């Protein structure tokens, strides 16, 4: 019994959360409680001033007032202070211990007045004790130990006093008080239980919230870093650029975005496998982070083998160039991994904010353009986005815009350039060359608009228009003259485009064996497997395949025999140098003999002068294309020239040589 009473009254220190909540609630209510006690005491003291002794009316209330001020000021002072669990437990225990004293003072002081005054004053005293006790118990409600102690001590003292008077009315009051005390105690215990439950619930929610928050933080971290290298990822990189843009708005600070792309990464992946590729990427990340101060330069992996640098205090262009050069230099060092080692290089493109662009996406695009430019033009040399690039982009975008809105049927046409068959002394076939006359931009070079059409995804439609026009002419040509048609790299990525072209020729009634499709080496190397499929498809239909611009791209004589081809077209750069150095002549000789061995045709392109023509003849060239024999001709001129040639079969157009 005593034990359970003790444990009921104990303030347990392991309930720290509950204790804190109790303390907070008491902090709010205790000043109120003292206020009520004092008001009530002064009322009683006031009505007894003339009848009761000074100790009761003045001294004790003054002591209580002093004590109240001290306690209240302690509570007020601690209101917003961070307090330790120990302090709170200690303070609650102190309150519990002080409660019986308060209860005794309340009941003892009140009842002491009973021997003075009249019946009304007695009623006032009983009223004082009852009301003050219940209000105080209510204020102490959240600390049930104190509330119970106050209720029962006051009730016990008062009831004993009243019952011992043996007056019927006072005994009735005592009974009344006892019942109300019990009911009130029950209510307080219930509400305290609810309070404790609520605190536990709140604690659980808080814990859950913390867990969710840390989960959220972890997700955020994962979403912003590259899992392989631990660097910032593209999302984070873009967000940091955004922050730099905002910073610029505040203090006009400049920054530079540099994009780095590894050259030779794909072969490492292909030859040594993905784990080796991963090692290369991790080492690249380490090398780059080791090179720069993280405060000054953010290194990010933007995807694949592309990395980004955000240079916050870039200095002059030369300084940035030096940084980019240092990065590229570092990436040229040999990579070693379990499966072997590899030498790679890197290309960098850079753009400065706000000189190159004044928005994040434009800046990124321009750095990307500079990178593209670096790859195209000066491999492994960093390139800064410049005004020249801006002009190029402007011209390109004007061209793309005009092409998008072009009436292809009306604006596109084809010219034909004859190929001379030396042995027979007349035209063997003709190459169709695309021509575009734009009403807004005028005449545009075919290599430019073909590239633009590839960029904007129009090449398929454009090729079909051009091919239809070429075939419509070729079917009127006499005899077995062939039509050569250039295919762009994108036509080699699947068999769809070529099948449509073959069906166009079929519908026009042009025999397949009179068709030659010209493709470049680099287009074949771009996607070797699907190119082979397309080439085989062409040949199985009866049409022929020519490798165009041979010698400019991959230029490996070794693989030529593996390609399903009928003709090799030697690039005109060889012929240009033919009269200048003997090396070119040797190369041409070996290409010619290779073709002879493989039993494929060889067209020598770009023959412009008598001298070149003679040399090619001496080296054994059979098929010749170039301004010397004929420039590209309009469809009408072609028709006329071929007509004359068929009639005379003597002298090919514009030529003194074959005549
Ligand atoms: P290509 O296939 O190598 O075409 C030959 C280019 O060399 C033509 O330029 C032609 O006019 C030019 N040429 C011919 N003989 C000589 C010569 O003796 N000296 C010099 N300096 N040049 C000569 P063009 O018509 O400007 O075509 C340029 C390139 O555009 C073509 O090079 C080809 O790659 C591409 N192209 C032209 N038409 C088409 C087409 O219909 N489809 C595709 N995909 N590409 C085309
Ligand atoms: Ca060609
Ligand atoms: Ca060519």
Tab-separated table of C-alpha atoms in Angstrom, residues 5 8-9 99 103 137 140-141 143-155 181-182 184-190 192:
chain	number	residue	atom	x	y	z
A	5	UNK	CA	1.456	5.242	-2.853
A	8	UNK	CA	2.208	6.895	-7.469
A	9	UNK	CA	3.796	10.036	-6.062
A	99	UNK	CA	2.589	20.693	-2.268
A	103	UNK	CA	-1.942	22.288	1.426
A	137	UNK	CA	-5.677	21.388	-7.912
A	140	UNK	CA	-1.640	21.477	-10.884
A	141	UNK	CA	-3.685	19.012	-12.948
A	143	UNK	CA	1.307	16.932	-12.285
A	144	UNK	CA	-1.148	14.453	-10.785
A	145	UNK	CA	1.122	13.811	-7.780
A	146	UNK	CA	0.793	17.428	-6.652
A	147	UNK	CA	-2.872	17.784	-7.534
A	148	UNK	CA	-3.829	14.642	-5.569
A	149	UNK	CA	-1.700	15.556	-2.623
A	150	UNK	CA	-3.219	19.030	-2.429
A	151	UNK	CA	-6.782	17.738	-2.720
A	152	UNK	CA	-6.458	14.988	-0.156
A	153	UNK	CA	-4.354	16.817	2.424
A	154	UNK	CA	-6.669	19.850	2.422
A	155	UNK	CA	-9.797	17.643	2.370
A	181	UNK	CA	-12.822	15.809	-3.691
A	182	UNK	CA	-13.206	12.191	-4.853
A	184	UNK	CA	-12.599	15.953	-8.752
A	185	UNK	CA	-9.653	13.596	-8.178
A	186	UNK	CA	-11.150	11.090	-10.610
A	187	UNK	CA	-11.583	13.787	-13.251
A	188	UNK	CA	-8.026	15.009	-12.778
A	189	UNK	CA	-6.563	11.500	-12.986
A	190	UNK	CA	-8.496	10.867	-16.193
A	192	UNK	CA	-3.830	13.516	-16.725
